[in-house]
Short mmCIF file of C-alpha atoms in Angstrom, two decimals:
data_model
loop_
_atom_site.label_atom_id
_atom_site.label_comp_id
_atom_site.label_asym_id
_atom_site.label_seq_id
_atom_site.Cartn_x
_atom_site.Cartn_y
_atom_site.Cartn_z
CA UNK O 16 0.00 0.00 0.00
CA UNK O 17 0.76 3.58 -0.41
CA UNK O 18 2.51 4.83 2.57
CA UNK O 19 0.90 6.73 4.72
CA UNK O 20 4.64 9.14 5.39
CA UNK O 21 4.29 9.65 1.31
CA UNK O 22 1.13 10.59 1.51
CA UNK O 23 1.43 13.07 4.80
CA UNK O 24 4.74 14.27 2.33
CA UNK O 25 3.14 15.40 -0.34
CA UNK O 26 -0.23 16.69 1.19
CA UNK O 27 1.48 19.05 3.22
CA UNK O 28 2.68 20.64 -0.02
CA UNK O 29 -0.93 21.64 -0.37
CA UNK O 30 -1.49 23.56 2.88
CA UNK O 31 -2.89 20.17 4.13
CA UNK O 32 -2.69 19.35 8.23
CA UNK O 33 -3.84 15.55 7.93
CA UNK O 34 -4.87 13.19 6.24
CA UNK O 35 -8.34 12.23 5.84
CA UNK O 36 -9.99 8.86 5.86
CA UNK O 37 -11.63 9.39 2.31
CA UNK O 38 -7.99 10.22 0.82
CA UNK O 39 -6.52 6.72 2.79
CA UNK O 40 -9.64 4.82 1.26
CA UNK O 41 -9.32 6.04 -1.99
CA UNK O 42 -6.28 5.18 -2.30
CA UNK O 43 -5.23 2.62 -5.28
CA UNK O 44 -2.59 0.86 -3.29
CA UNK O 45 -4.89 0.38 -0.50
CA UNK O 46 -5.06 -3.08 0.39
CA UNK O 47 -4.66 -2.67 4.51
CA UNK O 48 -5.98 0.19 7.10
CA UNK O 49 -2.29 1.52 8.50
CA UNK O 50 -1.76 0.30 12.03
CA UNK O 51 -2.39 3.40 13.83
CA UNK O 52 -6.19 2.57 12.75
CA UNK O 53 -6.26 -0.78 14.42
CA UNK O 54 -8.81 -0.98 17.21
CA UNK O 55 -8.59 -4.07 19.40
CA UNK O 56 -11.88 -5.07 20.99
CA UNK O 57 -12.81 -7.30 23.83
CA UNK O 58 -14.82 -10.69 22.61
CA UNK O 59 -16.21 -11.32 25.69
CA UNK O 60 -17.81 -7.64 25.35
CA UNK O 61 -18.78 -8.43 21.77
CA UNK O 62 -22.17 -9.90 21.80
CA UNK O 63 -24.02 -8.35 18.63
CA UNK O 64 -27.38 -8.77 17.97
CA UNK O 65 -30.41 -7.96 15.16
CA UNK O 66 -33.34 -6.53 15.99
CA UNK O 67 -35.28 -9.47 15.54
CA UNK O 68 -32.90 -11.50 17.50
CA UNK O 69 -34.02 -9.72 21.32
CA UNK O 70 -37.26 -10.22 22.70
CA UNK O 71 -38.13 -6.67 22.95
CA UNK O 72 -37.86 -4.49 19.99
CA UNK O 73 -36.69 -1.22 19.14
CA UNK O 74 -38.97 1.02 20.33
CA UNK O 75 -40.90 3.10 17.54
CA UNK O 76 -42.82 6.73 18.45
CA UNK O 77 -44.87 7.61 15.50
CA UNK O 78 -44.31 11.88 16.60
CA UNK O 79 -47.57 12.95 14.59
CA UNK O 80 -49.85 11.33 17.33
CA UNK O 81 -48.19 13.99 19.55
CA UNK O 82 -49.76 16.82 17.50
CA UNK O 83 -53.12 15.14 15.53
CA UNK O 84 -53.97 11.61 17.26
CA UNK O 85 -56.85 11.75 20.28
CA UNK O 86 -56.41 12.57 23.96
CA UNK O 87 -55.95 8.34 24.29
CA UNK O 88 -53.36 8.11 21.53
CA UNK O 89 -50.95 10.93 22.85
CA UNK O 90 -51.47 10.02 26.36
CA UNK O 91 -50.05 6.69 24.85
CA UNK O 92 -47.44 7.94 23.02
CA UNK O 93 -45.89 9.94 25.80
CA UNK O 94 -46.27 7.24 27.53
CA UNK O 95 -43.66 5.17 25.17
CA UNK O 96 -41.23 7.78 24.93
CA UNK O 97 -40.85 6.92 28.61
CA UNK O 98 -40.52 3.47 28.53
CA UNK O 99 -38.13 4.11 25.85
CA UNK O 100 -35.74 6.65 27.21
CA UNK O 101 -35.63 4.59 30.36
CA UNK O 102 -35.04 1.03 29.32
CA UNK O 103 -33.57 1.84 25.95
CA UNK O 104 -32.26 5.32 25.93
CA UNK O 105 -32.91 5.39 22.60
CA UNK O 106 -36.13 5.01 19.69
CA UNK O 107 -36.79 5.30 16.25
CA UNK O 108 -39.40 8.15 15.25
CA UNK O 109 -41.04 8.66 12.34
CA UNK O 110 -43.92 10.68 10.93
CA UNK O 111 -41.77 13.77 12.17
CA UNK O 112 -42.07 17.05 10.64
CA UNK O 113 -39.04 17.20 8.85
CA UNK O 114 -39.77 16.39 4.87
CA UNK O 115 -38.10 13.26 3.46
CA UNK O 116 -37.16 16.20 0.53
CA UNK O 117 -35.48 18.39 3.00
CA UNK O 118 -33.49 15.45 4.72
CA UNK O 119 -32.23 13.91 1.05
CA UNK O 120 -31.44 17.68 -0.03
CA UNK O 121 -29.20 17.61 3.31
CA UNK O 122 -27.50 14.13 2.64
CA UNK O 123 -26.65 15.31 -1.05
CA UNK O 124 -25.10 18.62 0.31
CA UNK O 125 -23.06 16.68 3.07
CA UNK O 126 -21.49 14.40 0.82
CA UNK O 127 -21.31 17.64 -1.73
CA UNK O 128 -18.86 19.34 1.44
CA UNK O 129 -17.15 15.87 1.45
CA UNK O 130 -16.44 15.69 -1.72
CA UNK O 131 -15.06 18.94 -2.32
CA UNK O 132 -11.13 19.03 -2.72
CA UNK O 133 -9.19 18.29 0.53
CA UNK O 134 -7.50 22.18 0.04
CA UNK O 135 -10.88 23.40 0.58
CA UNK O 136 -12.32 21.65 3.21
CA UNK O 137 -9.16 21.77 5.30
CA UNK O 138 -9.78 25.74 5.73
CA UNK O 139 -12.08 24.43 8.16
CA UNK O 140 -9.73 22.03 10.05
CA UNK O 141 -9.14 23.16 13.87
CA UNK O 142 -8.24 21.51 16.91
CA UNK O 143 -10.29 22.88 19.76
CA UNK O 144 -13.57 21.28 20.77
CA UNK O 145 -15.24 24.89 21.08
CA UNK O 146 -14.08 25.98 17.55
CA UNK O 147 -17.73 26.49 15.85
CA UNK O 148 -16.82 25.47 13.01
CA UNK O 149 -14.45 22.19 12.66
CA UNK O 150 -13.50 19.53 9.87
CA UNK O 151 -11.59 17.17 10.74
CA UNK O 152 -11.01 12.86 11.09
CA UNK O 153 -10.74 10.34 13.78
CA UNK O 154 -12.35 12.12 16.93
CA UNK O 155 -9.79 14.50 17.83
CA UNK O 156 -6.61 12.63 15.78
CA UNK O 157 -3.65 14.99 18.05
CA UNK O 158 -3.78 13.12 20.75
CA UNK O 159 -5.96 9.85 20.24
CA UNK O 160 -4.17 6.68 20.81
CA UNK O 161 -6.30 4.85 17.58
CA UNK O 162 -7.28 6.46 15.02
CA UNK O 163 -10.96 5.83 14.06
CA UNK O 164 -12.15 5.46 10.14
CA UNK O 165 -14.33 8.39 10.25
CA UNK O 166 -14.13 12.06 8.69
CA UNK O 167 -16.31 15.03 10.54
CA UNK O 168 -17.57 18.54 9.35
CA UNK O 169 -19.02 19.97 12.94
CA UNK O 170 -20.99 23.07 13.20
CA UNK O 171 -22.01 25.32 15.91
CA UNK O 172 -25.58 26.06 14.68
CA UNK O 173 -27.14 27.59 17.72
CA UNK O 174 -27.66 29.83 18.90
CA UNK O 175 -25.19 31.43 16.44
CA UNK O 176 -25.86 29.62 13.29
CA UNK O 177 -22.04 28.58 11.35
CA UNK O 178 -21.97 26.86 8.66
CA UNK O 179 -18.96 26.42 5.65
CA UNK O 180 -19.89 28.26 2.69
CA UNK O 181 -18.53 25.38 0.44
CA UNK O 182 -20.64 23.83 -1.11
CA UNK O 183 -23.04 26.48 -2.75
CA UNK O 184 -26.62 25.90 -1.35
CA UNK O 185 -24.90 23.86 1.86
CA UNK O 186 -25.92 27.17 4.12
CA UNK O 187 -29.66 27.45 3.78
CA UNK O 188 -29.96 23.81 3.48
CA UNK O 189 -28.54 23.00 6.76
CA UNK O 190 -30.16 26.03 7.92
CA UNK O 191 -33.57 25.05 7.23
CA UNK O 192 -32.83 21.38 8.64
CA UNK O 193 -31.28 22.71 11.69
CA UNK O 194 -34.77 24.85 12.67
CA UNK O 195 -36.80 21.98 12.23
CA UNK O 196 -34.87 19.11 13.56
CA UNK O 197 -34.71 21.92 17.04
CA UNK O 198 -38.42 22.33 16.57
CA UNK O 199 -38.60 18.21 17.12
CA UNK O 200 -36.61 17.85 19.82
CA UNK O 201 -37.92 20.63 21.86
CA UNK O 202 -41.51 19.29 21.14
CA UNK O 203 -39.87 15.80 22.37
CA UNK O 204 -38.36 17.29 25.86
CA UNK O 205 -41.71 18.68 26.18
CA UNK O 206 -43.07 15.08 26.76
CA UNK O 207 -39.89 13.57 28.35
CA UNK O 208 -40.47 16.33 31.03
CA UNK O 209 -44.21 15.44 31.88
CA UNK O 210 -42.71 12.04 32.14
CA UNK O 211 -40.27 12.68 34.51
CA UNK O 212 -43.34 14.81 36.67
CA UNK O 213 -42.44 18.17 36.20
CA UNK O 214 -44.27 20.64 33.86
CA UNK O 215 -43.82 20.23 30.41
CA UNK O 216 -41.42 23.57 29.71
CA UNK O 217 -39.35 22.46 32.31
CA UNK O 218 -36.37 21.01 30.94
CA UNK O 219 -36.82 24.17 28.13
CA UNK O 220 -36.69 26.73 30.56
CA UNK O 221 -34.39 25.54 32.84
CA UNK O 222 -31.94 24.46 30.45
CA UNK O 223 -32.38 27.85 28.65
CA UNK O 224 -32.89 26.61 25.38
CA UNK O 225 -33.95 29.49 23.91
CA UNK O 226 -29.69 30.31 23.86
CA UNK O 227 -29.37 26.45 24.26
CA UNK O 228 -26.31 24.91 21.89
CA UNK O 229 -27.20 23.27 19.05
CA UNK O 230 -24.38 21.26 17.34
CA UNK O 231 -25.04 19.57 13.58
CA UNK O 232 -22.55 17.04 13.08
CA UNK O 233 -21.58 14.89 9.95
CA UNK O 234 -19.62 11.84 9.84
CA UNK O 235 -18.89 10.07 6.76
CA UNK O 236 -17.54 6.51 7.29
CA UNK O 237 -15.70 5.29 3.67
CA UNK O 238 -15.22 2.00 2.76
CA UNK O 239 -12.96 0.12 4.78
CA UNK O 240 -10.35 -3.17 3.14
CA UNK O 241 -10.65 -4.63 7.09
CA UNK O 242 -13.58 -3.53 8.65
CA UNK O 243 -13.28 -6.10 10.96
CA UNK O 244 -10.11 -4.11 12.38
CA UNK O 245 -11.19 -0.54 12.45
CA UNK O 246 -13.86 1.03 14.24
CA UNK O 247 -15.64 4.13 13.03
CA UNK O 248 -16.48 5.32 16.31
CA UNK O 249 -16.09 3.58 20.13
CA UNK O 250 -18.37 2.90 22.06
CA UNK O 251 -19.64 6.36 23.77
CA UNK O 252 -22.80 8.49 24.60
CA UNK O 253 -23.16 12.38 23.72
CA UNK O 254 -22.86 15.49 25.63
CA UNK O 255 -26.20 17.46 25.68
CA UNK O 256 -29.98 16.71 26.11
CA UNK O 257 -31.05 14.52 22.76
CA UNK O 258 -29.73 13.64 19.66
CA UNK O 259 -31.40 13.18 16.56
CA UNK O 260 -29.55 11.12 14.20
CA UNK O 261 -29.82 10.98 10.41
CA UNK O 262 -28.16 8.42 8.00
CA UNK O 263 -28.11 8.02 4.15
CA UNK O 264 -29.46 4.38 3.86
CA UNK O 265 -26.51 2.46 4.48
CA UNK O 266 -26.62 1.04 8.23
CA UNK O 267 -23.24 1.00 10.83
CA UNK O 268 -24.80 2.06 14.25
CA UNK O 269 -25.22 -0.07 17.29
CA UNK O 270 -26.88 0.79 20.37
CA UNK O 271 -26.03 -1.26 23.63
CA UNK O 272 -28.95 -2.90 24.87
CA UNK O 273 -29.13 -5.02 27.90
CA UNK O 274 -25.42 -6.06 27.30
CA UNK O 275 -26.11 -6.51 23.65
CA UNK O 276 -24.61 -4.46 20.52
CA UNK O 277 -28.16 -4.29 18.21
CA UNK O 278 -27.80 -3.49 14.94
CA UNK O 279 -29.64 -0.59 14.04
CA UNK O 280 -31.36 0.10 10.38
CA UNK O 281 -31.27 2.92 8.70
CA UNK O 282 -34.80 3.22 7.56
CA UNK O 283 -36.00 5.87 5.21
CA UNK O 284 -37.20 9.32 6.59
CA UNK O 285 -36.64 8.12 10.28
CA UNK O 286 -34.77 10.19 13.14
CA UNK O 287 -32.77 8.23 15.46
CA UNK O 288 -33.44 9.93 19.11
CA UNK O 289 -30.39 8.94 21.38
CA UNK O 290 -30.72 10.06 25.14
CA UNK O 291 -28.11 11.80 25.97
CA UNK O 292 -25.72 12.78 29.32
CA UNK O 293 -27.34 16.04 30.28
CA UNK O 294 -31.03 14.08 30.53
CA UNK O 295 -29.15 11.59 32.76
CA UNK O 296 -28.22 14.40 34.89
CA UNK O 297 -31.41 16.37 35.07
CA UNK O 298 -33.37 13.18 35.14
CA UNK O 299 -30.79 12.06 38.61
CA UNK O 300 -30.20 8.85 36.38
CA UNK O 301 -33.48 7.67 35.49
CA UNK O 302 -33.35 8.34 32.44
CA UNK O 303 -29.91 6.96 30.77
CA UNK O 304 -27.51 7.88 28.12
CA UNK O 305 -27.10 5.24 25.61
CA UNK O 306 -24.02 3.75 24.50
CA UNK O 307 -23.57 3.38 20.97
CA UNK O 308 -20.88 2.78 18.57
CA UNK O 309 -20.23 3.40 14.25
CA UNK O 310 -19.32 -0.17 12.88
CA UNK O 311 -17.71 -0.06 9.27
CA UNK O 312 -18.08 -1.94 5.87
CA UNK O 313 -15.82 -2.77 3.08
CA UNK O 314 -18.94 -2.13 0.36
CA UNK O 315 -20.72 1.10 1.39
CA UNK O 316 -19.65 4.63 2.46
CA UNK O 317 -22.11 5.45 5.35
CA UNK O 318 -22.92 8.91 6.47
CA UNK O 319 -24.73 10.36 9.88
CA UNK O 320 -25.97 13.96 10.77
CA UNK O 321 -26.19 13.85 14.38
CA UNK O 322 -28.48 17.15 15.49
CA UNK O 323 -27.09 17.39 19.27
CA UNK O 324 -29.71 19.38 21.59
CA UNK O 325 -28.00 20.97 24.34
CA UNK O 326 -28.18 23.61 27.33
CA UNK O 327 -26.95 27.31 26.81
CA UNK O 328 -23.28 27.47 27.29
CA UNK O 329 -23.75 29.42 31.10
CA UNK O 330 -26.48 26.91 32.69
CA UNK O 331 -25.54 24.64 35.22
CA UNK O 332 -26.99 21.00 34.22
CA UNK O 333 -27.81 19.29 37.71
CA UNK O 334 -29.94 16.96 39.03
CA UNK O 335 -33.86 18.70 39.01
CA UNK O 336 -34.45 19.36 42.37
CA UNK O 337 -37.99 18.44 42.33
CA UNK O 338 -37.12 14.97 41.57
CA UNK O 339 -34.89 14.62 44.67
CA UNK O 340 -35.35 13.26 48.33
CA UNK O 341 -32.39 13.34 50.54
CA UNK O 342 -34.28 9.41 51.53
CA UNK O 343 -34.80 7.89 48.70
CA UNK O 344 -33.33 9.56 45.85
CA UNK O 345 -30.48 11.71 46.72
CA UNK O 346 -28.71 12.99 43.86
CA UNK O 347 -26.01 11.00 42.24
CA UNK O 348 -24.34 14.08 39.67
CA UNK O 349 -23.06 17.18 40.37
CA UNK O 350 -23.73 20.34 38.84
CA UNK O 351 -21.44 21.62 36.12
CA UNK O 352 -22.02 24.11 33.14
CA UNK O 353 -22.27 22.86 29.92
CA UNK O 354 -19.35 25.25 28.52
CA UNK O 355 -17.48 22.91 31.63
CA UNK O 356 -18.73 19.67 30.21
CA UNK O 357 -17.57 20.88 26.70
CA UNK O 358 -14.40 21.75 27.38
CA UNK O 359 -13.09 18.21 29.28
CA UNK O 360 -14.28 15.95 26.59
CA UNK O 361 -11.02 16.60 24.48
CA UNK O 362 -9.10 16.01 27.40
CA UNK O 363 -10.63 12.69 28.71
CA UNK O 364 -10.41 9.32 26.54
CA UNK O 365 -12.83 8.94 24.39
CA UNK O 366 -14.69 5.75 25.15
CA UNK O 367 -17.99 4.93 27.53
CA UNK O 368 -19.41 7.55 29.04
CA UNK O 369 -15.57 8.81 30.54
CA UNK O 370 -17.16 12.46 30.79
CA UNK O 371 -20.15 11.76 32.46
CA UNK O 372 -18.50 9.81 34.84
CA UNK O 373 -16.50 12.93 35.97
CA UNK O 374 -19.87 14.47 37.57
CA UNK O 375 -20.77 11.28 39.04
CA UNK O 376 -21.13 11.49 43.30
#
């Protein structure tokens, strides 16, 4: 294969700072990933499953019911969000308001920014997890010990909206997308806060959503020679409230589910809703993040747009107070801003919930 020294040699000829994933895999000479891209994995931890294969299923909230089924069918419906985000910590929703012509517009404009010329997307490349606007590969390749097969354009889209301005029409696309995939998951933390017992604007208000951060982030996952040594990403859970995930048709997620790694579809005009830390938090852990992971293929390039729903930079994510009892449920996180939270994810290994556990009593 092409080595990867020649290849860092004459990239940085063109003003380039790394090399990305869809250069390595596009490579002629390609025959095996470069050892740095080796993840090791535990078998005993590597139980993987279908959907069909568990006796419960993935749960499924149809969101329209929320806004146009009767009094019985939403009471239901909110009712299944809960079961959901407390055994699974994650569903599949569909009937959303999002158009299945605005989500293919955005897939087609994030694999137009990704297939733009390295040059031009590297005048995006940065290194700090607060930059608003970042491409880059692996998860943050200075200082991870394996490098994961996985390139990422990340945008800070709220409440400042940033966006590249390569490709032509990628701006208002991911504008529009953006305003209505925060319109969903506010509508869905009005529900998960009735659930919890508090009033429905709860989580809203005291999150201060209204300045909340939104982050939209793609990943596109080329085709890998040995997927069965590389991992697009590890096992982890997200910083912020929810995350609504997006993929182009070919599937690579897996959710961990009652010690199981469960394959997850990617089914036409669906959102993926992934609980994330900060509901752990505010829910004092009834409510848990979910674990998930990007598995790769050899045949398909796979890409996600991960819409992350989070608390304004200032607030202080803590355990509700209403929900506590010094007795009988104490609370088991401490309170940290967001901006906090933020800033120690480059700094802590990315894997599990190694984050989260850092405001764990």
């Amino acid at each position: 294969m092409a080595s990867t020294t020649a290849m860092v040699s004459q990239e940085s000829k063109n003003n380039i700072s790394f090399i990305s994933v869809k250069t390595l895999a596009e490579s002629p000479e390609l025959a095996n990933i470069p050892a740095s891209y080796t993840f090791t994995t535990n078998p005993d931890d590597e139980i993987v499953a279908d959907p069909d294969d568990v006796n419960d299923p993935i749960p499924i909230i149809d969101y329209s019911l929320l806004g146009t089924g009767s009094p019985d069918q939403r009471a239901k419906t909110i009712h299944d969000i809960d079961k959901a985000c407390e055994h699974w910590g994650f569903f599949m929703l569909i009937n959303h308001s999002i158009s299945k012509s605005l989500m293919e517009k955005m897939v087609d404009q994030v694999f137009a920014f990704f297939n733009l010329k390295e040059e031009e997307k590297q005048e995006y490349a940065g290194e700090d997890a607060m930059d608003p606007l970042r491409y880059g590969t692996s998860f943050n390749a200075s200082v991870d010990k394996v490098l994961f097969w996985r390139d990422f354009l990340r945008c800070m889209v709220h409440p400042e909206f940033h966006s590249p301005d390569k490709p032509v029409g990628f701006r208002d696309t991911s504008a529009e997308y953006c305003r209505r995939s925060r319109k969903v998951g506010r509508e869905l933390l009005k529900e998960i806060s009735e659930n919890l017992g508090l009033e429905p604007h709860y989580i809203d208000r005291t999150m201060n959503l209204d300045s909340g951060l939104q982050i939209l982030t793609a990943n596109l996952y080329p085709p890998c020679p040995q997927p069965e040594l590389a991992m697009g990403m590890p096992p982890h859970s997200d910083h912020g409230l929810l995350n609504l995930l997006m993929q182009n048709g070919v599937s690579g997620l897996q959710v961990l589910h009652n010690n199981k790694w469960i394959n997850v579809s990617s089914t036409p005009n669906c959102l993926l809703v992934l609980v994330s830390d900060h509901l752990e938090v505010v829910s004092n852990g009834k409510y848990k993040s979910v674990l998930h992971r990007a598995v790769v293929s050899n045949k398909a390039t796979r890409m996600s747009l991960a819409t992350v729903i989070g608390p304004s930079l200032d607030t202080v994510v803590e355990p509700a107070p209403e929900l506590l009892d010094n007795q009988t449920n104490p609370p088991a996180y401490f309170g940290m801003k967001q901006k906090d939270f933020m800033e120690l994810q480059p700094s802590n290994q990315f894997h599990g919930k190694s984050v989260l556990n850092r405001v764990k009593i």
